Coordinates of C-alpha atoms and ligand atoms in Angstrom, one line a residue:
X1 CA 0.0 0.0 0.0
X2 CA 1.6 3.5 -0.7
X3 CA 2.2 6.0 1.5
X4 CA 0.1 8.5 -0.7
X5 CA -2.4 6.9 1.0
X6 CA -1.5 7.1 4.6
X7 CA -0.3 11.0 3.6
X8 CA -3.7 11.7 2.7
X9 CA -5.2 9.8 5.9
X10 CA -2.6 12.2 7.4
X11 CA -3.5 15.1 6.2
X12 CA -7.5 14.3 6.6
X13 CA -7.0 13.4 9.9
X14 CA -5.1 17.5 11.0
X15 CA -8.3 18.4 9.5
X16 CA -10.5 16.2 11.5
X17 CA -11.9 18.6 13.8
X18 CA -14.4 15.8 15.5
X19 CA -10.7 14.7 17.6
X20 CA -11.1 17.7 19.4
X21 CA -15.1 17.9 19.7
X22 CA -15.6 13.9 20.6
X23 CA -12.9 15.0 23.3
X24 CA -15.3 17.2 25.1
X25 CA -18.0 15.4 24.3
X26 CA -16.3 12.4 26.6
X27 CA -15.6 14.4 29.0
X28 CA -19.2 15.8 29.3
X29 CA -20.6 12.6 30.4
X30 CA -18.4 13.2 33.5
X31 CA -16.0 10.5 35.1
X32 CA -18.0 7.4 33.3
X33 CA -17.3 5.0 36.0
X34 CA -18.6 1.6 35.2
X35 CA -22.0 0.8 35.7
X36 CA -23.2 4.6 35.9
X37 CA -25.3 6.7 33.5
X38 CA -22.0 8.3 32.2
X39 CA -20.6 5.7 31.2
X40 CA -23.5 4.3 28.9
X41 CA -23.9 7.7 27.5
X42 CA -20.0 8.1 26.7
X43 CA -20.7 4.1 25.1
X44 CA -23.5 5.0 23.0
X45 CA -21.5 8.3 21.8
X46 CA -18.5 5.7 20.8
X47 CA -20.7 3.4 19.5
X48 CA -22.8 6.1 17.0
X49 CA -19.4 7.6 15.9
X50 CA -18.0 4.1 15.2
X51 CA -21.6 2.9 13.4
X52 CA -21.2 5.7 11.2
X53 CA -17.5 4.7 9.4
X54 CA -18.9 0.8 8.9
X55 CA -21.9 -1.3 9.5
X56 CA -19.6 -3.5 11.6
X57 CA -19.7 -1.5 14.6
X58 CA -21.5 -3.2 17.5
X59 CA -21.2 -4.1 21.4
X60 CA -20.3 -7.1 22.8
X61 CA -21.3 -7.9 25.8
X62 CA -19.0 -8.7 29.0
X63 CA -19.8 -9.3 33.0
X64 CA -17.1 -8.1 35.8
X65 CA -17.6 -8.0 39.5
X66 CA -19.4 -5.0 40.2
X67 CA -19.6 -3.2 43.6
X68 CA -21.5 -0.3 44.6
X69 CA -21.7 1.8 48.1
X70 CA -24.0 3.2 50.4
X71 CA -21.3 4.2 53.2
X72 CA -18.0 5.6 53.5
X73 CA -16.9 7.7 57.0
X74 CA -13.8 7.8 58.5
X75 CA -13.6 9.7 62.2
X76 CA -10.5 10.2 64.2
X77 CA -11.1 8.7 67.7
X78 CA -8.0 10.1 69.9
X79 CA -8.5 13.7 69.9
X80 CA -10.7 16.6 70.2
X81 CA -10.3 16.5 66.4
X82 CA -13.7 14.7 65.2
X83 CA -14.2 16.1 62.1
X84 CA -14.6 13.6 59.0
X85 CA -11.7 12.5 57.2
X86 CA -11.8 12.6 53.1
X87 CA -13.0 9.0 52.6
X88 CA -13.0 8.1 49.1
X89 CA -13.6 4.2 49.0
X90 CA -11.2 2.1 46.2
X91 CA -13.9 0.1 43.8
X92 CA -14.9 -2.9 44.7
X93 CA -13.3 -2.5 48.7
X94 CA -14.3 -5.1 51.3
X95 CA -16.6 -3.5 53.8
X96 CA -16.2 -2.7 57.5
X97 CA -18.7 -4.6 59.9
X98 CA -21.4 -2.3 60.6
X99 CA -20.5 -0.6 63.5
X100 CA -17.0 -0.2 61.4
X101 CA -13.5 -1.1 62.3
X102 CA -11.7 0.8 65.3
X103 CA -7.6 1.0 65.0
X104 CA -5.2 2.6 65.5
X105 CA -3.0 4.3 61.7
X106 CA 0.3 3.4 61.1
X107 CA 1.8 5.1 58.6
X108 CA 4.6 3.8 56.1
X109 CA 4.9 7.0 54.2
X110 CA 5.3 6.1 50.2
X111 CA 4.7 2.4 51.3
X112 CA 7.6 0.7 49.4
X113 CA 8.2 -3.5 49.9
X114 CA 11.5 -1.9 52.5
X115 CA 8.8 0.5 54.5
X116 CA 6.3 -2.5 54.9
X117 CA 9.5 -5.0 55.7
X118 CA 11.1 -2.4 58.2
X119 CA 7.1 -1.8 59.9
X120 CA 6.2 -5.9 59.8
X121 CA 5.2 -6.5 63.2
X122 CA 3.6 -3.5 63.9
X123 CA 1.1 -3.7 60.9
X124 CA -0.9 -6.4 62.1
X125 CA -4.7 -4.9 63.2
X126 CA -3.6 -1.8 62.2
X127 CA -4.7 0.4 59.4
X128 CA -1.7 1.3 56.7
X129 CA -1.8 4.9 55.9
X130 CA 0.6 4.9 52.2
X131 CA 0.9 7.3 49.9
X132 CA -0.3 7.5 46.0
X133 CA 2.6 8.0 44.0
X134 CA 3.0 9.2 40.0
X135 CA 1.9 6.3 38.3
X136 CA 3.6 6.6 34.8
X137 CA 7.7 6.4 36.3
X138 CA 9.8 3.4 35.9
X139 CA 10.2 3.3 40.3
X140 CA 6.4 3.6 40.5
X141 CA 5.1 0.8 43.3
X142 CA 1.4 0.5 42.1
X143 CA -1.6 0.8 44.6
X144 CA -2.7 -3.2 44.5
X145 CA 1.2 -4.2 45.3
X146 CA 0.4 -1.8 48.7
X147 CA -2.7 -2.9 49.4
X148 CA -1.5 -7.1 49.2
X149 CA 1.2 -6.1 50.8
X150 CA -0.9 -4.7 53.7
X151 CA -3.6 -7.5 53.6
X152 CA -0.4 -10.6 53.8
X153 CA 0.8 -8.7 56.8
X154 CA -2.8 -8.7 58.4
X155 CA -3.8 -4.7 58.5
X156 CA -7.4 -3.6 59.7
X157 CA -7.3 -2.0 56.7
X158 CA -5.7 0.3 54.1
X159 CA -5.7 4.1 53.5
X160 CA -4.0 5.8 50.5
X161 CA -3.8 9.5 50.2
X162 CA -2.9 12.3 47.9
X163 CA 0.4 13.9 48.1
X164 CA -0.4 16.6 46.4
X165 CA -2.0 19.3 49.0
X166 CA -5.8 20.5 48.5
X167 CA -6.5 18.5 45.3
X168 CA -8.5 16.2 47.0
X169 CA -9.1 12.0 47.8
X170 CA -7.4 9.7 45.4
X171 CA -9.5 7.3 43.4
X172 CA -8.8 3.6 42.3
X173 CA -9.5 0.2 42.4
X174 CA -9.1 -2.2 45.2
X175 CA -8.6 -5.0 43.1
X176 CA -10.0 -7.6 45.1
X177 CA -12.3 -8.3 42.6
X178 CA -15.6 -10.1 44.4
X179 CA -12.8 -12.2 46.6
X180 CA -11.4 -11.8 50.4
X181 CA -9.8 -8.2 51.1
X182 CA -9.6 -5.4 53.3
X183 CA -11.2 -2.4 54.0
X184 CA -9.6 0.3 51.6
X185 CA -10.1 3.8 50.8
X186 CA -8.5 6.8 49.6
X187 CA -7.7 10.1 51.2
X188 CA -6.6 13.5 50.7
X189 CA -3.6 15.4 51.7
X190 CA -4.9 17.5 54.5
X191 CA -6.6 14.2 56.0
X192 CA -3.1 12.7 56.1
X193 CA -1.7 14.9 57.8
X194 CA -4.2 14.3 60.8
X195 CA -3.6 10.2 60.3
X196 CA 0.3 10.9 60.8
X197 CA 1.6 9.8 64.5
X198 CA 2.6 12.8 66.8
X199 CA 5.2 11.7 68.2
X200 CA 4.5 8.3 69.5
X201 CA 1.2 8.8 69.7
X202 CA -0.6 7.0 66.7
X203 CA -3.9 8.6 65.5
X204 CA -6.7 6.2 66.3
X205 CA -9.9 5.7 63.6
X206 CA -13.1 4.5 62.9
X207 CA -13.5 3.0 59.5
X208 CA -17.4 2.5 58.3
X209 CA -17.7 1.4 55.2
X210 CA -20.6 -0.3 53.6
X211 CA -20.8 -1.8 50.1
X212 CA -22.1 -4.3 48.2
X213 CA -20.8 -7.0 45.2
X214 CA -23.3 -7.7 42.3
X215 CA -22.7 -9.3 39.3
X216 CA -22.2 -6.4 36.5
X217 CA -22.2 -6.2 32.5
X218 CA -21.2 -4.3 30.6
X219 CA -20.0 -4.0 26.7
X220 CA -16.4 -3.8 24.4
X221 CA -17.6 -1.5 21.5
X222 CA -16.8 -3.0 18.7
X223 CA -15.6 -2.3 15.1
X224 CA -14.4 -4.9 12.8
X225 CA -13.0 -4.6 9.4
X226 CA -11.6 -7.3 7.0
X227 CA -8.4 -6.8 5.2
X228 CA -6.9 -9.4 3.2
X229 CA -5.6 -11.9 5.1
X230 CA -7.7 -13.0 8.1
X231 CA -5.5 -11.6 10.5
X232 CA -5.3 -8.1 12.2
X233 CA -4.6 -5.3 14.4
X234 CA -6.2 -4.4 17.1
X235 CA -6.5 -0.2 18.3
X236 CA -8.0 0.0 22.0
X237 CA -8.9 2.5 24.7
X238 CA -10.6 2.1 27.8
X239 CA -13.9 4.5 27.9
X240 CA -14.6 4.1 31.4
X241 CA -12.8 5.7 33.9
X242 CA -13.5 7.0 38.3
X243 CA -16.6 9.0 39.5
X244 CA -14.9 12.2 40.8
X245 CA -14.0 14.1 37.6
X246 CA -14.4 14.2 33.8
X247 CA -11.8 11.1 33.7
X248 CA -10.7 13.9 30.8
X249 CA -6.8 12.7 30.2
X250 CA -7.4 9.0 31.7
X251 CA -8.7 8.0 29.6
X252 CA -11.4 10.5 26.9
X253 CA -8.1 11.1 25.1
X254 CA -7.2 7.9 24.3
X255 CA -10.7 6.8 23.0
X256 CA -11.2 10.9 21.3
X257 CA -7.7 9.7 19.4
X258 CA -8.8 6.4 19.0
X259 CA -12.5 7.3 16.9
X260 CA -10.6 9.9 15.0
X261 CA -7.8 7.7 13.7
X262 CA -10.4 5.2 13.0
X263 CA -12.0 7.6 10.7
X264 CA -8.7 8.4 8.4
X265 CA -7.8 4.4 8.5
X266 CA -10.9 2.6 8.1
X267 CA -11.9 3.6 4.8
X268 CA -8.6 1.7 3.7
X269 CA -8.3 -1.1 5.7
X270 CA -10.5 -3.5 2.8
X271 CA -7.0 -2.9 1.0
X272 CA -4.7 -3.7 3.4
X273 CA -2.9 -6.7 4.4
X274 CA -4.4 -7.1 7.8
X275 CA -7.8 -6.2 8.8
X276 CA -8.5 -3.9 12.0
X277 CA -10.6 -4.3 15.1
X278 CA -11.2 -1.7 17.5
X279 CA -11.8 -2.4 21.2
X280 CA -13.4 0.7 23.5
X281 CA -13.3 -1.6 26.5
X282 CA -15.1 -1.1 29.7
X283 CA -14.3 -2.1 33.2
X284 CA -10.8 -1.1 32.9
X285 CA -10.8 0.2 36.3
X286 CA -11.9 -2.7 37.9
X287 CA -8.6 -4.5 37.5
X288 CA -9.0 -4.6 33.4
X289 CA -11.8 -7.3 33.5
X290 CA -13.2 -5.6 30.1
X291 CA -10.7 -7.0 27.9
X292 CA -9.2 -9.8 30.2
X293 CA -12.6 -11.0 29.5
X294 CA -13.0 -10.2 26.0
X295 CA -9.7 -12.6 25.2
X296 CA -10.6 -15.3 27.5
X297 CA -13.9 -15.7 25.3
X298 CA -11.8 -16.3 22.1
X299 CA -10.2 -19.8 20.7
X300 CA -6.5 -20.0 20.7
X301 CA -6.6 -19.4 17.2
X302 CA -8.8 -16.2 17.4
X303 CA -6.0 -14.9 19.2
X304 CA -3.2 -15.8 17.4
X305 CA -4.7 -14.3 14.7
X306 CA -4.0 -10.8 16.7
X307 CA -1.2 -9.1 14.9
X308 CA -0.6 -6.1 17.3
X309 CA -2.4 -4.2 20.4
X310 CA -2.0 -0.4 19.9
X311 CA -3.7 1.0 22.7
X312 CA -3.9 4.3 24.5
X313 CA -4.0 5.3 27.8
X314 CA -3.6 8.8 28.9
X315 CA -2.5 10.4 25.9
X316 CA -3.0 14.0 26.8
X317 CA -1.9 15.7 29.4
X318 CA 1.6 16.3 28.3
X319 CA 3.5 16.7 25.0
X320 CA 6.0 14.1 26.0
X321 CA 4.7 10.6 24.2
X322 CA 6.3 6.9 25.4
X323 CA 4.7 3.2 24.2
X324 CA 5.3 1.1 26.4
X325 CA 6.3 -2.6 24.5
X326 CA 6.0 -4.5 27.0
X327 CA 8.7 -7.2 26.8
X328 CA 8.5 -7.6 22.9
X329 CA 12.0 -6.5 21.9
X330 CA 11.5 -5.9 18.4
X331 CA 8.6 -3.8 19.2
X332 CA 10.6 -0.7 20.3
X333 CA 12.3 -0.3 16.6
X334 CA 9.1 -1.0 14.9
X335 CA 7.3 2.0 17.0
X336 CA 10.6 4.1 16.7
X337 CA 10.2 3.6 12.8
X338 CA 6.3 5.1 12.9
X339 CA 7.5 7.9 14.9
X340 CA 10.1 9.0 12.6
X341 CA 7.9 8.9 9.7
X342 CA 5.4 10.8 11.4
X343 CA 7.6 13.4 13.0
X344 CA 6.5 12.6 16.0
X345 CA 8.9 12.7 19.2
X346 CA 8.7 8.9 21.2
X347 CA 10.1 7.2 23.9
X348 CA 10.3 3.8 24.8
X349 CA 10.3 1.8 28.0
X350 CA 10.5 -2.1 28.1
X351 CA 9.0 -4.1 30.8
X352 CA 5.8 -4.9 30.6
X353 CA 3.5 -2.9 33.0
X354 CA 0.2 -4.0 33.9
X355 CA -1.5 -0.7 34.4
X356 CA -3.9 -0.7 31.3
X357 CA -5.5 -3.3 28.9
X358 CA -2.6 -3.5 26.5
X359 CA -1.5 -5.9 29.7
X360 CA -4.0 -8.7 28.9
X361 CA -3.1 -9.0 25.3
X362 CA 0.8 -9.2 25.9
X363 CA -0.2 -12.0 28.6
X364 CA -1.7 -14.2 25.2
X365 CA 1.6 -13.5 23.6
X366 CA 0.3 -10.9 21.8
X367 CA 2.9 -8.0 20.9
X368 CA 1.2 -5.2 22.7
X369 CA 1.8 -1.6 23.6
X370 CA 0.3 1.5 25.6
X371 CA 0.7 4.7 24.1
X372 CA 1.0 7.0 27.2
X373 CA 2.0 10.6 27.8
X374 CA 4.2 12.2 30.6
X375 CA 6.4 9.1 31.6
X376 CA 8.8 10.3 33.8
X377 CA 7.4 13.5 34.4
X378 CA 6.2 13.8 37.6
X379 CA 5.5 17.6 37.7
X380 CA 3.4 17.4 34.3
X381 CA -0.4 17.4 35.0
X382 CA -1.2 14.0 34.3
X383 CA -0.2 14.0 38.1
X384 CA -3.8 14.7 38.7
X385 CA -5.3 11.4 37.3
X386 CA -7.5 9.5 39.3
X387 CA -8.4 12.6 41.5
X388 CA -10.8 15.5 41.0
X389 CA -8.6 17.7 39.3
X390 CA -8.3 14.8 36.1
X391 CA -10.3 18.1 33.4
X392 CA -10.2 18.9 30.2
X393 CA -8.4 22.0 31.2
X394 CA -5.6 19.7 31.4
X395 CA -5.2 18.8 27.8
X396 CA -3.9 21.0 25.1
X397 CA -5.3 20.4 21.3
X398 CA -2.3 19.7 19.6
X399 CA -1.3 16.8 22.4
X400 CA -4.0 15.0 20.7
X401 CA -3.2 15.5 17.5
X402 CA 0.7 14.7 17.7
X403 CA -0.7 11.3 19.3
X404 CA -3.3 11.0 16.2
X405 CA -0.7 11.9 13.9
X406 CA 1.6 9.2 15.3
X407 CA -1.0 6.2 16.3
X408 CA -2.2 6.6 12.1
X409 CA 1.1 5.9 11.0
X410 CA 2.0 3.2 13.3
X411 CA -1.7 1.5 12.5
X412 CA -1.0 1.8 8.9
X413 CA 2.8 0.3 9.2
X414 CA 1.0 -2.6 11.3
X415 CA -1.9 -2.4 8.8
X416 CA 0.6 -3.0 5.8
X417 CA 3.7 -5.2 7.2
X418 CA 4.9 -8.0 5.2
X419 CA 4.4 -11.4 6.9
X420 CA 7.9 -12.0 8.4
X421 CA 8.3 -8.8 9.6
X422 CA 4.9 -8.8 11.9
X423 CA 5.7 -12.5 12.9
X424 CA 9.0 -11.2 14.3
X425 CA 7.7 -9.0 16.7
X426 CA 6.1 -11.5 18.5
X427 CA 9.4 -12.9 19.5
X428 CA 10.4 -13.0 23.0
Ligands
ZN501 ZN1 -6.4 4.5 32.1

């Protein structure tokens, strides 16, 4: 296929001013959490816009363990200082019996593997107060490795908070998924600062939290065209995202980037060597059951018939733009090619990082990536994801474009690579 063809995808796409509009359309439906209103508006958005480029589009049905609450209070105990703590539950958190759990805080600061080590015998019945760190950065220690970490060592129960100072709770998943866990909930800076020992006095709390597990559905949004060979590529982005803001740069840039490279590509795909599928998955919050269950469903063969996983996670927020290849070494020179064809800046960064649903794919042995913005740049405002502050404020027009610009002419090298050359980059 030539590239007059991808330069005039290229060129349409600059124009496409829908990128910018489906953007704040996304973000309208506020912070699209699974299972709420927003969320099925923001699917039926994604769905029309897909429905319109090919009669493929359609949803697929998939279940995860769903979890609502009616509950969430946190009260210091010790002192004169009763007012309510910012109590933001994690999804799907185990709940506190109903007259809650009474203990005292212990707080490991960051909570890294040495902090919990150094702390071990004074963690059990106690609850962990860690703190929420930048979560694109190679030294990240994610909030589920925290939270086991707390629950092995027998905590009352775990507490997360913002560092950053009056931006609010932190949001996130528990991961416990419908099993065993503990109590777990985020927290804001200022409410940290109360749950910090004085001295050697430790802050004492009551914890009443009160949820409920159900068993949830929801749907992949689907588009599906044939090239000419039966195999293909596969460009994904998670719609749904956490209940206290827009969700604007995790993740409505990712799918806004997603529909609008779908427009320039999908006209052409009938021509190309490999067809394309794209994936808006749900549930990507709750421990990425959306697509973990959307690949379990297939036969072996389904999936080997999966070229490539292109998919994008926080795209905006940042001018800065990394995939992550996630253990597939010839990956990083195949990207590293699209990005110098498209004039687009990229970095790379190697080990495979389970913190979107480019994850499951690369666990099938599927050469997978995440486009992502602002790796290793603490300071940029992607720091404000998963709080109230995640707004479309955040996100500059031409951050979306630059990652259009450069997802197009990756797709398209995918879309168009000879035989041996896509085989290759499924080598470990
Ligand atoms: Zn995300």
């Amino acid at each position: 296929m030539s590239n007059d063809k991808l330069g005039s995808a290229l060129a349409a796409l600059a124009d496409d001013a829908q990128l910018w509009s489906d953007f704040l359309v996304l973000c309208d439906c506020g912070g699209r959490q699974a299972g709420s209103p927003g969320e099925q508006r923001a699917r039926e958005f994604a769905l029309s816009r897909l429905a319109a480029m090919d009669k493929s589009a359609r949803l697929e049905p998939v279940s995860y363990a769903g979890w609502r609450y009616s509950e969430a209070v946190m009260t210091r105990l010790d002192s004169a200082d009763d007012q309510p703590l910012a109590c933001n539950p994690l999804l799907g958190a185990q709940s506190t019996p109903s007259a809650g759990v009474t203990a005292e805080v212990i707080d490991l600061g960051r909570g890294t593997l040495e902090q919990f080590e150094k702390n071990a015998r004074d963690i059990a019945g106690r609850f962990v107060l860690v703190r929420h760190e930048y979560p694109f950065a190679t030294d990240h220690v994610h909030r589920r490795r925290k939270y086991n970490w707390a629950m092995e060592r027998g905590a009352a129960g775990y507490i997360i908070a913002n560092p950053v100072p009056v931006a609010g709770p932190v949001a996130g998943s528990s991961g416990r998924d419908g099993k065993a866990g503990i109590p777990a909930v985020g927290t804001d800076y200022e409410s940290a600062a109360r749950l910090a020992a004085h001295g050697s006095e430790r802050a004492r709390v009551c914890l009443r939290l009160r949820g409920e597990d159900y068993p949830a559905e929801t749907s992949v949004v689907l588009l599906e065209i044939a090239g000419l060979t039966p195999a293909s590529v596969v460009l994904s982005a998670h719609l749904d995202g956490h209940s206290l803001a827009e969700s604007a740069m995790d993740n409505a840039t990712g799918v806004a980037v997603v529909l609008a490279v779908a427009r320039a590509i999908a006209p052409l795909v009938a021509q190309c060597r490999y067809g394309l599928k794209v994936c808006l998955f749900s549930a990507e919050e709750w421990a990425l059951a959306g697509s973990r269950q959307y690949l379990e469903r297939m036969s072996a063969s389904e999936r080997d018939a999966l070229m490539l996983n292109i998919n994008l996670d926080t795209v905006g927020g940042d001018t800065e733009l990394t995939a992550l290849t996630s253990e597939f070494p010839r990956l990083d020179s195949f990207v590293q090619q699209a990005a110098g064809q498209s004039g687009v800046a990229l970095n790379t960064h190697q080990p495979l990082m389970q913190n979107s649903d480019h994850y499951n794919f690369a666990c099938h042995g599927i050469p997978a990536l995440r486009l992502v913005a602002g790796f290793n740049r603490p300071q940029c405002n992607i720091r404000h994801i998963l709080t109230g502050a995640d707004t479309r404020d955040k996100v500059a027009p031409m951050e979306l474009a630059n990652a259009a610009r450069f997802t197009a002419t990756l797709l398209w090298q995918a879309l168009n690579a000879d035989k041996a050359e896509i085989a290759e980059l499924r080598k470990k």
